[in-house]
Amino acid sequence: MAEIKNIAPSEHHDYQGSKMGMWLFIFTELFLFGGLFLVYAVFRTQYSADFHKAAEETNTFIGTLNTVVLLISSMTVAMSITAIQSNQKGRAIRLLLVTLVLASVFMVNKYFEWGHKFELKLYPGSEVLTNLPKGELLFFGLYFMMTGLHAIHVLVGMILLTVTIFRIKSGHIHTGNFSMIENSGLYWHLVDLIWIFLFPMMYLIT
Amino acid sequence: MSTEKHHISTYMSHGVVLTILLALTALSVGMAELHFGAFSVAVALLVASVKGTTVLTYFMHLKYESMFTRIMVGGVFVIYVLVIVLLFFDYLFR
Amino acid sequence: MSHSETHPQVSYLEYQGKYKGILGWLTTTDHKRIALLYMYCIVVFFFVAAILGLTMSIEKMRPGQDIMNAQTYNGLFTVHGIIMIFMIVIPGLAAVFGNFALPLLIGARDVAFPKLNLFSWYLYVIGAILAVLSQLLKGGAPDTGWTFYVPYSAGSSTNVIWALTAAFILGFSNILTGLNFIVTIHRMRAPGMTWFKMPLFPWSLYATAWIQVLATPIVGITLLMVIAERVLHIGFFDPALGGDPVLFQHLFWIYSHPAVYIMILPAMGVITEIFPTFSQKPVFGYGAIAISSLAIAFVGYFVWGHHMFTSGISYWSKWFFSFLTFIVAVPSAIKVFNWISTMYGGSIQMRPPLLYAISFVFLFMIGGFTGLFLGALATNVQLHDTTFVVAHFHYIIFGGMGFAFFAAIHYWYPKMYGKMYSDRWAYIAWGFTFVGFNLLYFPQFIIGVQGMPRRYFDYLPQFQWGHMLSGFGAFILLIGLILMAWNLIYHVKRGAIAPANPWKGVTLEWQIASPPTLENFEEIPVIKHNPYWFGTEEEIKREKKSVTRNT
Amino acid sequence: MFEGASNLAAGVDRSFILILAIAVFFTVGITAFMIWTVFKYNRKKNKPARQFTGSVTLEIIWTAIPLILVLVIFFYGWKNYAPMRKVPADAMQVTAIGRMWEWSFDYGNGKISKILVLPVDKAVKMNLHSVDVNHGFFIPAFRVKEDVIPSYNNYLWFIPKFKGEYDIFCSSYCGLQHSGMNTKTKVVDPADFTLWLDSLPATGNIPDAEGLTLLKNTGCIACHSLDGAKLVGPTFQAIYGKKHIVITDGKEIEIEVNDAYLISSILDPGKDIVKGFNKGMMQPYRDKLSDAQITLIIDYLKTLTGK
Ligand code: HEA
Ligand code: HEA
Ligand code: CUA
Ligand SMILES: [Cu+2]
């Protein structure tokens, strides 16, 4: 392993460039969710009363808990970058592991939340849902679509962070070359960022 | 590579940012419990925007990025807002 | 690291990397090879989709059913539209000539993320395969039109999901190409090449790339929503479930209008490269052209509503969208005027690329002006959803982007293959193509004005003359295109060896060997001049004198 | 363009001509210029290329002129469009119903026709209604078109100017027989139109009279049938003018059902109880129905004459 660590960054590697690429990718993700936000905004103005009612059915407690969990995980990722930059490899890995644990907590919460909805027969296409007023139906459609898509992003983020951990272990990522951890960190913050907006839209605006 | 200067944030600063974010979360949950009606929508979104900006600025390091990156991020949000405005030109004037 | 040290003289076509033969191509990360990979796919799909178009025209030469039934016809124009739009013109110029020429033009060895570039190509292939599968699987070819309007697309029993998924994946491939280009242009320009010393094709690619990155995700999520509607019964667009069909149209066009500028901007860029080279003088109004690319990209983002004037959107949004539509016409106008002024006072050598470029301007102008008829509210009411629209976009896409593609391939062919095609056959092919093209589409303007709706399998007898002419036009066009293809393909092997700089161009790609070596530049050039700097007038006169003295 | 046959056609055609003039002027001019330069500055003439790079004055000119022209076009297009959205108050209303793949036209009162017959010189407002997917209602000769979208209340209006027959197309793609979804509109003399409409059989759903709607919405028909069946309360069939026995203050008296009796039965049902029914079942509707509404109900009850 020791030799690999000393490999000079390849000629083609461009730190600023890869970060810029990551930002551009983040923009596309923002616009992907942006499309759904547009839909939400339109229906929310058309059916504000129904949205109000439906949003009361979502579990604010789990929502808040998950917000807190994601915010903390965002911080640990940010800290692990600090750790790498200050050459504290072990600490960086530990912080990322904490992040992964938090991410799993998020997913478990999500699982229970969705599970509860399914118990109440509130899932897309169910009879209960189809008989709800139009606005509530749309709200739950959006709820599943948005939180579902977000959950997929959480999973992708987890995979990215896991790979990052291994790359730190193997010495590919170090004080002199940390664009990978920085970029997966950016991705993780994006996941957080999206949730910051989903949270009030789904749980708070009642 | 290693010649480039990077800003290294301290652990402390991350902790402070997190505290602010948690406080804002508490604020918006609290506001929602109070039921201000249409007003609470505005507040919730406003708080979310503040939180989002905080994450962008500190966690995502925008504060220490090049001018161009910052303009780019700002520009993208401006475009998105313009799209919303134009879309609502339709829905609000129906 | 640098391959050029070990194989200094081998061209990218011959270079043998880790793998040989076909595998060498499929694993390549060289931008020039990827460009060719794209080109071969695109030409094959163009052939397929064009034949579909041809069969449609034949069917319509007489009213009533002749060679196919209505369901087949509906499937045909859908698939024709999907292939042409998502697989040919949207990636088209950017992926083929952008990939090939962008690094050369800015003095780089490759794009910023070569592996990602190859990955985009694979995504493209996967998307393309899905699109083709959607035709062949049982269930039948999708029959929604390339616009996938709900509620019909949510209900149709054909393979709509396949087509939607295909479009989604193709969109992603596109985003990644755009992302790659933005970073390339920002980070990899040769030393000394400031933004305003960058050639104009990269400028147009830059503007295009931003649209690709910022607009494509919206259609991605929209298509996902339609899939969700079909599979999970989440009815965002289904009126029975409270959804809003017009909202789909908004979301679709938020992407698909900017997409038309994804198609045309690189085309304009190519044309901007060709005029100065064949006039031997700098581009007229360099700054104006560069800025107008950005302006088109920016304003073009906000005019999507002009596809929805009759769908029941609010009065004031019609007003505003119409207004903005006219504003985007202005930068296009600026470009046209600058192109023609570039030729003025030059030393013009009429060669096939220039001929295609001039035809581009002519056809683009007709397409653009008919866009104005569509953008004006009063006339749009009459012309919307008629063959006038069909003629408008064939003129501007095929006549614009298509002819720019032909111009580009004739222009960079010597650089790509190191061979020359036959000028004579290029002219003959041009003749058939140009005449056939106009005969094919011009009558559709007239019957469109008279009220012939589009996407019509059958029609009333009074429209027959137009369809008849169109059919003949399609055949003539077919001959032209086959001749062109033959001329190009044949001369890859048999053509005369091309010199490094057959057109006396001054941009960087002409300063290196034809075909270029793997790493393009042995030494990255340092840029001092405007990209279209042919020397001062004195220098040119001096050179000219010395040439005449020597001969 | 070909002859326009509605009040809106002239405006559309004028905008068209304006744009056409500008388009032809520039297309011809620019093409001619290109051809001229190719010959004039051809390399065969062996003149060196001149190395100028641009001119700010020219850039400004050819930004300003097209800008002005497009704004003129925009304004003209809008001006001629505006009347299309201003429906006169006295316009006759017809509902065009689009379904895969045919049109039908609802003139009200259950009168539904497959072709659109209209009186000449009279404003009509077409309400566009779709029962399945998007369609497009398009009459080229009248220069009108609007999409027919489910759950949307789209409309258009026009005044047919000349008698005759004109094509109606479905302009928005709607599936297999989209191209077959066409019909005709026949513009006739007003007198002929009235004749035609009267002779048109009422085959469609006749909408409920206002009184009936009130009975339904207020819940009266939960207890009162319209067809003679005995429910919780007496039937409404042939109720007006009927003579029957009621119990008032414990005494049986015969009354004839008239306006006053009906009003009192609705406002104060406990006063006279129809023999064979129970007191106290029906609540007084004093605060729930206005006088006007009661009048409407009574008007409707009068129409229930039995067979
Ligand atoms: C490459 C693709 C491309 C491009 C560049 C354009 C360019 C333009 N388009 Fe087009 N358009 C399409 C592809 C394109 N379009 C497609 C595919 C559709 C149909 C989609 C579907 O429904 O299937 C469509 C449909 C479409 C519609 C909707 C029609 C309808 O369905 O009702 C409208 C309406 O406004 C429109 C307008 C315009 C305008 C104003 C421009 C302008 O940008 C044009 C600007 C150019 C010029 C004006 C000419 C050059 C200028 C001069 C020579 C100088 C002089 C100029 C002046 C004095 C003004 N287009
Ligand atoms: C790039 C875009 C593009 C191109 C090039 C074409 C090309 C052609 N299109 Fe296209 N067309 C669309 C995009 C395009 N189309 C779109 C988006 C629609 C709307 C779909 C919808 O409504 O949803 C449409 C709709 C459409 C219709 C309207 C259907 C309807 O509304 O009822 C028709 C009807 O005739 C038609 C015909 C043709 C024809 C005859 C050609 C011809 O020009 C084709 C000419 C080519 C040949 C005749 C074959 C020759 C080629 C080769 C032999 C290959 C060799 C070439 C090389 C190697 C370079 N098209
Ligand atoms: Cu109905 Cu097309
Ligand atoms: Cu458009």
mmCIF file of N, CA and C in Angstrom, chain D residues 10 27 30-31 59 62 68 131 158 178 181 183 194 219 251 257 259 270:
data_model
loop_
_atom_site.group_PDB
_atom_site.id
_atom_site.type_symbol
_atom_site.label_atom_id
_atom_site.label_comp_id
_atom_site.label_asym_id
_atom_site.label_seq_id
_atom_site.Cartn_x
_atom_site.Cartn_y
_atom_site.Cartn_z
ATOM 1 N N ALA D 10 -60.254 38.081 -40.610
ATOM 2 C CA ALA D 10 -59.541 39.216 -41.189
ATOM 3 C C ALA D 10 -58.312 39.554 -40.376
ATOM 4 N N THR D 27 -35.692 37.133 -46.594
ATOM 5 C CA THR D 27 -35.186 35.895 -47.195
ATOM 6 C C THR D 27 -34.618 36.194 -48.571
ATOM 7 N N ILE D 30 -31.404 38.524 -48.248
ATOM 8 C CA ILE D 30 -30.209 37.886 -47.712
ATOM 9 C C ILE D 30 -29.677 36.830 -48.675
ATOM 10 N N THR D 31 -30.583 36.078 -49.281
ATOM 11 C CA THR D 31 -30.135 35.074 -50.232
ATOM 12 C C THR D 31 -29.434 35.729 -51.410
ATOM 13 N N GLU D 59 -23.553 46.361 -35.931
ATOM 14 C CA GLU D 59 -24.163 45.457 -34.949
ATOM 15 C C GLU D 59 -25.391 46.105 -34.325
ATOM 16 N N TRP D 62 -28.269 46.148 -36.862
ATOM 17 C CA TRP D 62 -29.003 44.907 -37.088
ATOM 18 C C TRP D 62 -29.399 44.188 -35.810
ATOM 19 N N ILE D 68 -37.102 45.884 -33.528
ATOM 20 C CA ILE D 68 -38.313 46.667 -33.771
ATOM 21 C C ILE D 68 -39.318 45.848 -34.575
ATOM 22 N N VAL D 131 -64.353 13.908 -23.046
ATOM 23 C CA VAL D 131 -64.688 12.835 -22.120
ATOM 24 C C VAL D 131 -63.536 11.856 -21.945
ATOM 25 N N PHE D 158 -66.853 32.830 -32.150
ATOM 26 C CA PHE D 158 -66.707 33.450 -33.465
ATOM 27 C C PHE D 158 -68.101 33.803 -33.964
ATOM 28 N N HIS D 178 -57.501 9.517 -34.980
ATOM 29 C CA HIS D 178 -57.363 10.969 -34.894
ATOM 30 C C HIS D 178 -57.714 11.636 -36.222
ATOM 31 N N MET D 181 -61.389 11.986 -37.133
ATOM 32 C CA MET D 181 -62.252 12.700 -36.213
ATOM 33 C C MET D 181 -62.614 14.068 -36.790
ATOM 34 N N THR D 183 -65.691 16.519 -38.922
ATOM 35 C CA THR D 183 -67.108 16.642 -39.253
ATOM 36 C C THR D 183 -67.284 17.977 -39.959
ATOM 37 N N THR D 194 -83.536 27.784 -36.548
ATOM 38 C CA THR D 194 -84.555 27.519 -35.534
ATOM 39 C C THR D 194 -85.349 26.279 -35.900
ATOM 40 N N GLY D 219 -82.065 16.988 -0.138
ATOM 41 C CA GLY D 219 -82.307 15.670 0.443
ATOM 42 C C GLY D 219 -83.773 15.293 0.505
ATOM 43 N N LYS D 251 -107.905 17.037 13.816
ATOM 44 C CA LYS D 251 -109.112 16.824 13.028
ATOM 45 C C LYS D 251 -108.749 16.477 11.593
ATOM 46 N N VAL D 257 -104.154 20.500 -2.661
ATOM 47 C CA VAL D 257 -102.763 20.968 -2.605
ATOM 48 C C VAL D 257 -102.581 22.182 -3.511
ATOM 49 N N ASP D 259 -100.424 26.338 -3.705
ATOM 50 C CA ASP D 259 -99.163 26.982 -3.333
ATOM 51 C C ASP D 259 -99.072 27.201 -1.826
ATOM 52 N N GLY D 270 -95.272 20.100 10.615
ATOM 53 C CA GLY D 270 -96.059 19.524 11.701
ATOM 54 C C GLY D 270 -97.494 19.999 11.741
#
